[in-house]
Short mmCIF file of C-alpha atoms in Angstrom, two decimals:
data_model
loop_
_atom_site.label_atom_id
_atom_site.label_comp_id
_atom_site.label_asym_id
_atom_site.label_seq_id
_atom_site.Cartn_x
_atom_site.Cartn_y
_atom_site.Cartn_z
CA UNK A 186 11.26 31.55 -6.07
CA UNK A 187 7.71 30.30 -5.71
CA UNK A 188 7.18 27.58 -3.15
CA UNK A 189 4.46 25.61 -1.41
CA UNK A 190 0.77 25.22 -2.13
CA UNK A 191 -0.96 28.52 -2.96
CA UNK A 192 -4.60 29.53 -2.60
CA UNK A 193 -7.01 27.95 -5.06
CA UNK A 194 -6.62 29.22 -8.62
CA UNK A 195 -8.65 28.04 -11.60
CA UNK A 196 -7.45 27.65 -15.16
CA UNK A 197 -7.98 30.73 -17.26
CA UNK A 198 -8.21 31.19 -20.99
CA UNK A 199 -5.74 34.11 -21.14
CA UNK A 200 -2.09 34.24 -20.19
CA UNK A 201 -1.21 34.33 -16.49
CA UNK A 202 1.13 36.65 -14.65
CA UNK A 203 4.52 34.90 -14.22
CA UNK A 204 4.19 35.05 -10.45
CA UNK A 205 0.83 33.26 -10.51
CA UNK A 206 1.59 30.71 -13.23
CA UNK A 207 3.23 28.13 -10.97
CA UNK A 208 0.70 28.83 -8.22
CA UNK A 209 -2.20 28.10 -10.56
CA UNK A 210 -0.50 24.94 -11.78
CA UNK A 211 0.11 23.70 -8.22
CA UNK A 212 -3.50 24.41 -7.28
CA UNK A 213 -4.81 22.37 -10.20
CA UNK A 214 -2.40 19.50 -9.49
CA UNK A 215 -3.58 19.39 -5.88
CA UNK A 216 -7.10 18.74 -7.20
CA UNK A 217 -6.10 16.17 -9.82
CA UNK A 218 -3.61 14.03 -7.89
CA UNK A 219 -4.38 11.89 -4.79
CA UNK A 220 -3.38 13.72 -1.62
CA UNK A 221 -0.57 11.39 -0.55
CA UNK A 222 1.02 11.47 -4.02
CA UNK A 223 0.71 15.26 -4.14
CA UNK A 224 2.29 15.66 -0.71
CA UNK A 225 5.14 13.28 -1.56
CA UNK A 226 6.02 14.41 -5.07
CA UNK A 227 4.56 17.83 -5.90
CA UNK A 228 4.22 19.92 -2.74
CA UNK A 229 7.99 19.99 -1.98
CA UNK A 230 8.83 21.35 -5.44
CA UNK A 231 9.91 24.94 -5.95
CA UNK A 232 9.97 26.78 -9.27
CA UNK A 233 11.50 29.80 -10.95
CA UNK A 234 9.41 31.32 -13.75
CA UNK A 235 10.99 33.32 -16.57
CA UNK A 236 9.86 37.00 -16.79
CA UNK A 237 7.93 36.28 -19.99
CA UNK A 238 6.58 32.98 -18.53
CA UNK A 239 8.01 31.03 -21.47
CA UNK A 240 10.06 28.76 -19.23
CA UNK A 241 9.58 27.23 -15.77
CA UNK A 242 12.56 25.71 -13.97
CA UNK A 243 11.49 23.27 -11.25
CA UNK A 244 13.95 22.29 -8.52
CA UNK A 245 13.78 18.69 -7.24
CA UNK A 246 15.40 17.46 -4.04
CA UNK A 247 17.22 14.38 -5.36
CA UNK A 248 17.89 12.26 -8.43
CA UNK A 249 15.28 9.63 -7.61
CA UNK A 250 12.52 12.19 -7.30
CA UNK A 251 13.68 13.96 -10.44
CA UNK A 252 13.52 10.75 -12.51
CA UNK A 253 10.13 9.85 -11.09
CA UNK A 254 8.63 13.30 -11.69
CA UNK A 255 10.02 13.34 -15.23
CA UNK A 256 8.31 10.03 -16.11
CA UNK A 257 5.13 10.38 -14.06
CA UNK A 258 4.23 14.07 -13.90
CA UNK A 259 6.30 16.19 -16.31
CA UNK A 260 3.90 15.81 -19.25
CA UNK A 261 0.90 16.72 -17.09
CA UNK A 262 2.67 19.73 -15.54
CA UNK A 263 3.71 21.01 -18.96
CA UNK A 264 0.17 20.62 -20.32
CA UNK A 265 -1.27 22.52 -17.35
CA UNK A 266 1.28 25.32 -17.64
CA UNK A 267 0.49 25.73 -21.34
CA UNK A 268 -3.27 25.60 -20.72
CA UNK A 269 -2.99 28.32 -18.08
CA UNK A 270 -0.61 30.46 -20.12
CA UNK A 271 -2.34 29.93 -23.45
CA UNK A 272 0.94 29.33 -25.32
CA UNK A 273 3.93 26.93 -25.25
CA UNK A 274 5.88 26.74 -21.99
CA UNK A 275 9.18 24.93 -21.54
CA UNK A 276 9.50 22.87 -18.36
CA UNK A 277 13.00 22.15 -17.05
CA UNK A 278 13.67 19.85 -14.10
CA UNK A 279 16.88 20.45 -12.14
CA UNK A 280 18.44 19.12 -8.96
CA UNK A 281 18.12 21.56 -6.08
CA UNK A 282 21.49 22.66 -4.64
CA UNK A 283 22.43 20.91 -1.42
CA UNK A 284 22.46 23.10 1.68
CA UNK A 285 25.15 22.60 4.30
CA UNK A 286 24.09 21.76 7.88
CA UNK A 287 23.44 24.69 10.20
CA UNK A 288 24.25 24.61 13.89
CA UNK A 289 22.50 27.84 14.77
CA UNK A 290 19.22 27.77 12.90
CA UNK A 291 16.55 25.08 12.94
CA UNK A 292 16.63 22.78 9.91
CA UNK A 293 13.68 22.68 7.50
CA UNK A 294 11.23 19.86 8.03
CA UNK A 295 12.72 16.61 6.81
CA UNK A 296 10.91 13.93 4.84
CA UNK A 297 10.89 11.90 8.05
CA UNK A 298 9.11 14.68 9.95
CA UNK A 299 6.63 15.14 7.11
CA UNK A 300 5.79 11.44 7.02
CA UNK A 301 5.44 11.22 10.80
CA UNK A 302 3.19 14.28 10.75
CA UNK A 303 0.91 12.54 8.26
CA UNK A 304 0.52 9.38 10.33
CA UNK A 305 -3.03 8.93 11.67
CA UNK A 306 -3.52 10.68 14.99
CA UNK A 307 -6.36 9.18 16.97
CA UNK A 308 -7.79 11.51 19.57
CA UNK A 309 -7.68 11.01 22.43
CA UNK A 310 -4.29 9.22 22.31
CA UNK A 311 -4.61 5.45 22.28
CA UNK A 312 -4.56 3.75 25.65
CA UNK A 313 -2.40 0.64 25.78
CA UNK A 314 -4.83 -2.24 25.67
CA UNK A 315 -4.58 -5.28 27.93
CA UNK A 316 -2.50 -8.02 26.35
CA UNK A 317 -1.11 -11.42 27.19
CA UNK A 318 -2.75 -14.85 27.42
CA UNK A 319 -6.26 -13.46 27.82
CA UNK A 320 -6.49 -11.48 24.57
CA UNK A 321 -3.22 -12.44 22.81
CA UNK A 322 -3.07 -8.91 21.43
CA UNK A 323 0.17 -7.09 20.76
CA UNK A 324 -0.35 -3.55 22.11
CA UNK A 325 2.32 -2.18 19.74
CA UNK A 326 0.12 -2.97 16.73
CA UNK A 327 -2.24 0.02 16.70
CA UNK A 328 -3.90 2.17 14.03
CA UNK A 329 -1.50 4.97 14.95
CA UNK A 330 1.53 2.84 14.05
CA UNK A 331 0.17 1.70 10.68
CA UNK A 332 1.32 3.74 7.67
CA UNK A 333 -1.65 4.40 5.39
CA UNK A 334 -1.61 4.34 1.60
CA UNK A 335 -3.89 3.45 -1.27
CA UNK A 336 -2.86 -0.21 -0.86
CA UNK A 337 -4.52 -0.49 2.57
CA UNK A 338 -6.80 2.56 2.79
CA UNK A 339 -10.12 0.73 2.35
CA UNK A 340 -9.13 -2.11 4.70
CA UNK A 341 -7.96 0.37 7.34
CA UNK A 342 -11.16 2.42 7.08
CA UNK A 343 -13.30 -0.71 7.44
CA UNK A 344 -11.21 -1.89 10.40
CA UNK A 345 -11.59 1.47 12.16
CA UNK A 346 -15.33 1.37 11.59
CA UNK A 347 -15.55 -2.10 13.14
CA UNK A 348 -13.44 -1.02 16.12
CA UNK A 349 -15.77 1.91 16.76
CA UNK A 350 -19.13 0.25 15.95
CA UNK A 351 -18.88 -3.33 17.08
CA UNK A 352 -21.54 -5.76 15.88
CA UNK A 353 -23.08 -3.42 13.35
CA UNK A 354 -21.93 -3.13 9.73
CA UNK A 355 -19.24 -5.26 8.08
CA UNK A 356 -19.84 -8.42 10.08
CA UNK A 357 -17.84 -10.46 9.39
CA UNK A 358 -14.97 -8.33 8.11
CA UNK A 359 -12.81 -10.46 5.80
CA UNK A 360 -9.35 -9.06 4.99
CA UNK A 361 -7.22 -10.83 2.40
CA UNK A 362 -3.83 -10.30 0.83
CA UNK A 363 -0.36 -11.74 0.44
CA UNK A 364 2.16 -12.47 3.17
CA UNK A 365 3.61 -9.51 5.05
CA UNK A 366 1.18 -6.81 3.87
CA UNK A 367 -0.22 -5.83 7.29
CA UNK A 368 -3.31 -8.01 7.78
CA UNK A 369 -2.21 -9.09 11.26
CA UNK A 370 -1.36 -5.51 12.21
CA UNK A 371 -4.88 -4.42 11.29
CA UNK A 372 -6.68 -7.11 13.29
CA UNK A 373 -4.56 -6.38 16.37
CA UNK A 374 -5.30 -2.67 15.91
CA UNK A 375 -9.05 -3.40 15.94
CA UNK A 376 -8.77 -5.30 19.21
CA UNK A 377 -6.49 -2.75 20.86
CA UNK A 378 -8.73 0.17 19.85
CA UNK A 379 -11.86 -1.58 21.17
CA UNK A 380 -10.22 -2.41 24.51
CA UNK A 381 -9.01 1.16 24.90
CA UNK A 382 -12.67 2.24 24.72
CA UNK A 383 -14.20 -0.80 26.43
CA UNK A 384 -11.67 -2.45 28.77
CA UNK A 385 -14.21 -5.06 29.89
CA UNK A 386 -14.93 -6.31 26.35
CA UNK A 387 -14.13 -9.98 25.70
CA UNK A 388 -11.62 -9.97 22.85
CA UNK A 389 -9.50 -12.80 21.51
CA UNK A 390 -6.90 -12.79 18.76
CA UNK A 391 -5.94 -16.24 17.53
CA UNK A 392 -4.25 -17.88 14.58
CA UNK A 393 -6.34 -20.48 12.72
CA UNK A 394 -3.83 -23.21 13.63
CA UNK A 395 -4.40 -22.47 17.34
CA UNK A 396 -8.14 -22.88 16.83
CA UNK A 397 -7.45 -26.27 15.19
CA UNK A 398 -5.30 -27.22 18.18
CA UNK A 399 -8.02 -26.14 20.63
CA UNK A 400 -10.59 -28.30 18.82
CA UNK A 401 -8.26 -31.33 18.99
CA UNK A 402 -7.62 -30.77 22.72
CA UNK A 403 -11.35 -30.41 23.41
CA UNK A 404 -11.92 -33.79 21.78
CA UNK A 405 -9.06 -35.49 23.58
CA UNK A 406 -10.01 -34.12 26.99
CA UNK A 407 -13.80 -34.09 26.43
CA UNK A 408 -13.92 -30.42 27.41
CA UNK A 409 -16.29 -29.04 24.77
CA UNK A 410 -18.31 -27.12 27.36
CA UNK A 411 -15.19 -25.10 28.23
CA UNK A 412 -14.36 -24.75 24.55
CA UNK A 413 -17.81 -23.32 23.76
CA UNK A 414 -17.73 -21.07 26.80
CA UNK A 415 -14.47 -19.60 25.58
CA UNK A 416 -15.35 -19.04 21.94
CA UNK A 417 -19.12 -18.47 22.04
CA UNK A 418 -19.00 -15.75 24.72
CA UNK A 419 -16.65 -13.31 22.96
CA UNK A 420 -17.52 -9.77 21.94
CA UNK A 421 -14.85 -9.77 19.25
CA UNK A 422 -13.07 -12.71 17.63
CA UNK A 423 -10.01 -11.93 15.51
CA UNK A 424 -8.74 -14.94 13.59
CA UNK A 425 -5.74 -15.00 11.26
CA UNK A 426 -5.15 -17.18 8.17
CA UNK A 427 -8.43 -19.09 7.92
CA UNK A 428 -7.05 -20.89 4.86
CA UNK A 429 -5.49 -23.28 7.41
CA UNK A 430 -8.97 -24.73 8.03
CA UNK A 431 -8.71 -26.53 4.68
CA UNK A 432 -9.52 -30.28 4.87
CA UNK A 433 -10.13 -30.13 8.64
CA UNK A 434 -13.73 -31.28 8.81
CA UNK A 435 -14.36 -31.15 12.55
CA UNK A 436 -12.56 -27.83 12.92
CA UNK A 437 -14.76 -26.32 10.23
CA UNK A 438 -17.85 -27.71 11.96
CA UNK A 439 -16.87 -26.17 15.29
CA UNK A 440 -15.91 -22.87 13.74
CA UNK A 441 -19.25 -22.72 11.94
CA UNK A 442 -21.03 -23.26 15.28
CA UNK A 443 -18.94 -20.56 16.96
CA UNK A 444 -19.52 -18.23 14.01
CA UNK A 445 -23.30 -18.64 14.23
CA UNK A 446 -23.32 -18.25 18.03
CA UNK A 447 -21.31 -15.01 17.87
CA UNK A 448 -23.44 -13.48 15.12
CA UNK A 449 -26.62 -14.38 17.05
CA UNK A 450 -25.41 -12.33 20.03
CA UNK A 451 -24.25 -9.48 17.76
CA UNK A 452 -20.59 -10.06 18.46
CA UNK A 453 -18.12 -9.21 15.72
CA UNK A 454 -15.83 -11.50 13.73
CA UNK A 455 -12.77 -10.39 11.77
CA UNK A 456 -10.96 -12.90 9.59
CA UNK A 457 -7.85 -12.81 7.43
CA UNK A 458 -6.69 -15.03 4.60
CA UNK A 459 -4.22 -15.15 1.75
CA UNK A 460 -7.07 -15.19 -0.76
CA UNK A 461 -10.66 -13.97 -1.10
CA UNK A 462 -13.47 -16.20 0.28
CA UNK A 463 -14.44 -17.86 -3.00
CA UNK A 464 -10.76 -18.57 -3.66
CA UNK A 465 -10.42 -20.72 -0.51
CA UNK A 466 -9.78 -24.38 -1.28
CA UNK A 467 -11.26 -27.32 0.65
CA UNK A 468 -13.47 -25.15 2.87
CA UNK A 469 -17.17 -26.01 3.24
CA UNK A 470 -19.42 -23.92 1.02
CA UNK A 471 -21.57 -22.84 3.97
CA UNK A 472 -18.49 -21.40 5.69
CA UNK A 473 -17.35 -19.65 2.52
CA UNK A 474 -20.81 -18.09 2.14
CA UNK A 475 -20.63 -16.86 5.77
CA UNK A 476 -17.17 -15.39 5.18
CA UNK A 477 -18.49 -13.58 2.11
CA UNK A 478 -21.66 -12.29 3.76
CA UNK A 479 -20.14 -9.21 5.37
CA UNK A 480 -17.45 -7.01 3.83
CA UNK A 481 -14.46 -8.40 1.96
CA UNK A 482 -11.50 -6.05 1.50
CA UNK A 483 -8.03 -6.55 0.05
CA UNK A 484 -4.65 -5.29 1.17
CA UNK A 485 -2.33 -4.88 -1.79
CA UNK A 486 1.45 -4.59 -1.96
CA UNK A 487 2.34 -1.03 -0.90
CA UNK A 488 2.88 1.58 -3.60
CA UNK A 489 6.17 3.47 -3.84
CA UNK A 490 5.14 6.45 -1.67
CA UNK A 491 3.82 4.14 1.02
CA UNK A 492 7.00 2.04 0.98
CA UNK A 493 9.09 5.21 1.44
CA UNK A 494 6.88 6.32 4.34
CA UNK A 495 7.15 2.90 5.99
CA UNK A 496 10.95 2.90 5.75
CA UNK A 497 11.34 6.40 7.18
CA UNK A 498 8.84 5.70 9.95
CA UNK A 499 10.38 2.36 10.93
CA UNK A 500 13.86 3.87 10.92
CA UNK A 501 12.65 6.63 13.25
CA UNK A 502 11.28 4.00 15.65
CA UNK A 503 14.82 2.53 15.71
CA UNK A 504 16.23 6.02 16.48
CA UNK A 505 17.88 6.14 13.07
CA UNK A 506 17.60 8.70 10.29
CA UNK A 507 16.83 7.27 6.87
CA UNK A 508 17.84 9.83 4.21
CA UNK A 509 15.07 10.37 1.70
CA UNK A 510 17.15 9.35 -1.31
CA UNK A 511 18.10 6.07 0.41
CA UNK A 512 14.46 5.38 1.26
CA UNK A 513 13.52 5.87 -2.40
CA UNK A 514 16.37 3.60 -3.52
CA UNK A 515 15.27 0.80 -1.19
CA UNK A 516 11.58 1.29 -1.95
CA UNK A 517 12.18 1.04 -5.69
CA UNK A 518 14.04 -2.22 -5.24
CA UNK A 519 11.97 -3.94 -2.54
CA UNK A 520 8.39 -3.96 -3.75
CA UNK A 521 6.65 -7.10 -2.57
CA UNK A 522 5.54 -6.54 1.03
CA UNK A 523 6.10 -4.71 4.30
CA UNK A 524 7.89 -7.63 5.91
CA UNK A 525 10.59 -7.63 3.23
CA UNK A 526 10.92 -3.85 3.57
CA UNK A 527 11.48 -4.21 7.31
CA UNK A 528 14.02 -6.95 6.70
CA UNK A 529 15.90 -4.73 4.24
CA UNK A 530 15.85 -1.86 6.75
CA UNK A 531 17.26 -4.08 9.51
CA UNK A 532 20.12 -5.15 7.23
CA UNK A 533 20.94 -1.53 6.40
CA UNK A 534 20.83 -0.39 10.03
CA UNK A 535 22.97 -3.32 11.17
CA UNK A 536 25.48 -2.77 8.37
CA UNK A 537 25.65 0.94 9.24
CA UNK A 538 26.22 0.30 12.95
CA UNK A 539 28.71 -2.54 12.59
CA UNK A 540 30.80 -0.62 10.07
CA UNK A 541 30.29 2.75 11.79
CA UNK A 542 29.24 4.36 8.51
CA UNK A 543 26.45 6.81 7.76
CA UNK A 544 23.47 5.48 5.83
CA UNK A 545 23.85 6.22 2.13
CA UNK A 546 22.81 4.70 -1.18
CA UNK A 547 26.23 3.08 -1.52
CA UNK A 548 25.92 1.53 1.93
CA UNK A 549 22.36 0.34 1.21
CA UNK A 550 23.48 -1.19 -2.08
CA UNK A 551 26.28 -3.06 -0.31
CA UNK A 552 24.06 -4.20 2.59
CA UNK A 553 21.37 -5.47 0.21
CA UNK A 554 23.58 -6.83 -2.56
CA UNK A 555 22.26 -10.41 -2.22
CA UNK A 556 18.65 -9.25 -2.17
CA UNK A 557 19.16 -6.90 -5.11
CA UNK A 558 20.77 -9.61 -7.24
CA UNK A 559 17.74 -11.81 -6.64
CA UNK A 560 15.34 -8.96 -7.43
CA UNK A 561 17.17 -8.22 -10.66
CA UNK A 562 16.78 -11.82 -11.81
CA UNK A 563 13.08 -11.93 -11.08
CA UNK A 564 10.05 -10.70 -13.01
CA UNK A 565 10.47 -9.61 -16.61
CA UNK A 566 7.98 -7.81 -18.84
CA UNK A 567 8.08 -10.76 -21.20
CA UNK A 568 7.04 -13.10 -18.37
CA UNK A 569 4.23 -10.72 -17.44
CA UNK A 570 2.97 -10.66 -21.03
CA UNK A 571 2.94 -14.45 -21.23
CA UNK A 572 1.25 -14.90 -17.85
CA UNK A 573 -1.47 -12.33 -18.58
CA UNK A 574 -2.01 -13.70 -22.09
CA UNK A 575 -2.45 -17.23 -20.72
CA UNK A 576 -4.82 -15.99 -18.02
CA UNK A 577 -7.11 -14.17 -20.48
CA UNK A 578 -6.68 -16.78 -23.22
CA UNK A 579 -5.18 -14.53 -25.89
CA UNK A 580 -1.96 -14.86 -27.88
CA UNK A 581 1.25 -13.39 -26.52
CA UNK A 582 1.66 -11.68 -29.91
CA UNK A 583 -1.52 -9.71 -29.18
CA UNK A 584 0.38 -7.93 -26.40
CA UNK A 585 2.47 -6.00 -28.90
CA UNK A 586 0.12 -6.03 -31.89
CA UNK A 587 -1.93 -3.05 -33.04
CA UNK A 588 -5.24 -4.90 -32.54
CA UNK A 589 -7.72 -2.91 -30.48
CA UNK A 590 -10.78 -5.10 -29.68
CA UNK A 591 -11.69 -4.97 -25.99
CA UNK A 592 -10.89 -8.68 -25.58
CA UNK A 593 -7.25 -7.85 -26.43
CA UNK A 594 -6.86 -4.21 -25.38
CA UNK A 595 -8.06 -4.89 -21.84
CA UNK A 596 -5.53 -7.67 -21.05
CA UNK A 597 -2.83 -5.54 -22.70
CA UNK A 598 -3.63 -2.65 -20.34
CA UNK A 599 -3.59 -5.02 -17.37
CA UNK A 600 -0.18 -6.34 -18.44
CA UNK A 601 1.14 -2.76 -18.73
CA UNK A 602 -0.17 -1.98 -15.24
CA UNK A 603 1.49 -5.07 -13.74
CA UNK A 604 4.73 -4.31 -15.60
CA UNK A 605 4.82 -0.87 -13.96
CA UNK A 606 4.05 -2.34 -10.54
CA UNK A 607 6.41 -5.32 -10.55
CA UNK A 608 9.41 -4.17 -12.60
CA UNK A 609 11.72 -1.18 -12.56
CA UNK A 610 11.13 -0.41 -16.23
CA UNK A 611 10.28 3.19 -17.11
CA UNK A 612 7.09 4.05 -19.01
CA UNK A 613 8.96 4.47 -22.33
CA UNK A 614 10.73 1.13 -21.82
CA UNK A 615 7.43 -0.64 -21.12
CA UNK A 616 5.84 1.00 -24.15
CA UNK A 617 8.69 -0.21 -26.34
CA UNK A 618 8.15 -3.79 -25.16
CA UNK A 619 4.45 -3.52 -25.99
CA UNK A 620 4.97 -2.99 -29.70
CA UNK A 621 6.68 0.40 -29.58
CA UNK A 622 3.79 2.21 -27.92
CA UNK A 623 4.18 5.75 -26.62
CA UNK A 624 4.78 6.23 -22.89
CA UNK A 625 1.51 8.16 -22.63
CA UNK A 626 -0.36 5.02 -23.71
CA UNK A 627 1.30 3.10 -20.88
CA UNK A 628 0.56 5.91 -18.42
CA UNK A 629 -3.12 5.87 -19.44
CA UNK A 630 -3.28 2.11 -18.90
CA UNK A 631 -1.56 2.33 -15.49
CA UNK A 632 -3.92 5.06 -14.26
CA UNK A 633 -7.03 3.40 -15.71
CA UNK A 634 -6.40 -0.06 -14.23
CA UNK A 635 -5.13 1.39 -10.96
CA UNK A 636 -8.31 3.43 -10.51
CA UNK A 637 -10.60 0.55 -11.50
CA UNK A 638 -8.82 -1.78 -9.10
CA UNK A 639 -10.07 0.31 -6.18
CA UNK A 640 -13.70 0.01 -7.31
CA UNK A 641 -13.97 -3.32 -9.13
CA UNK A 642 -13.73 -6.36 -6.84
CA UNK A 643 -13.55 -8.85 -9.70
CA UNK A 644 -10.67 -7.00 -11.38
CA UNK A 645 -8.87 -6.68 -8.05
CA UNK A 646 -9.13 -10.43 -7.49
CA UNK A 647 -7.83 -11.14 -11.01
CA UNK A 648 -4.85 -8.81 -10.44
CA UNK A 649 -4.18 -10.45 -7.09
CA UNK A 650 -4.06 -13.91 -8.71
CA UNK A 651 -1.80 -12.68 -11.53
CA UNK A 652 0.61 -10.95 -9.14
CA UNK A 653 0.86 -13.97 -6.86
CA UNK A 654 1.45 -16.22 -9.90
CA UNK A 655 4.26 -13.99 -11.13
CA UNK A 656 5.88 -13.79 -7.71
CA UNK A 657 5.81 -17.58 -7.45
#
């Protein structure tokens, strides 16, 4: 049995020793696949290699992982094995045998322990920041309690930079994304981290509606001197949901004045919204240009691995153990945002406690039956094709035609990417619905658009609009 991640091994032109074949394959996969995906899917695998290296049997922990590895990684693993060996190699995926519990020996590290070990560890440990009426910060919302994934990695990195280098780069920092994706968590984490380092800093977290209310009160009571003293003297202003400033003329005027005053004294401003700056409706152009003058970053719906990590981590906080296969089941069915994931977890934990039953897939399915029935009625590939076709002004028929001009192929790839993100269809099933295309064509589109999304702001904004349209 060959397990774990071996020392670095490069591909060779000749055949490899059976004992080194899987090691060389693992080493190459660790270079090709993002670290979190590798740690979640590939690192836990173990393999048995035939004496003549003609067959590799890979053991997978559970059915969910086995299905995912078969659709996402099996072709790549086979290709690497054959490239290393220099001749055909058969790859077989099997379920690993379940081991009974042991009372005398320590158990192997669970998925929960692995996920918790990967959570960011700020050193020195975070000091609980002052909270309450003065700052309105929630001390529980820290960088160390935020699960990181590709969906929030750039936003988290920018937020940590701001927390450690106030008033320098990325001012303002504008974070946008849908409801329940972690924007508020990030802005609280910035404030808490700053106050842990600089307890005397003047920090205020506020929702945009509270700012509107404060402007109204200042007018009614003629207390604008106090209003300006409060908002113009801050070192860090964290303001949530600035889209609520829409059509509020005087509020926008006062916020513009506060914005300019804070920038002039090199204070920092962090804003959140449900859309990117230029997508804000009924906001003065001069404010939009200020919002867009620093760094704008998106938080996307969490990918599968991140959703699994969130579930296991949140369950641990509740002193509950979330079995890995249950976490995968829930994560595959609840895809929209972190808030819905937490809601699903609360239902499962409550159902488990009230019925005095252990958490299992059957229990999760029963606890979430209403939610799952809604999910199953939701987004279809056909609806995705129509929405994307309308957005890019092409015919729906072009989605499954053999035409290959960029004006058609690009929207088709985007539709394939969204279909993989928002439905439970497998790659072959998606390919079939796009004119009988091979699953490798769909996989190429998913990887291509997914990679470009991280680098191309315009594409990311287009995908954000399409996803929000489809989710209603």
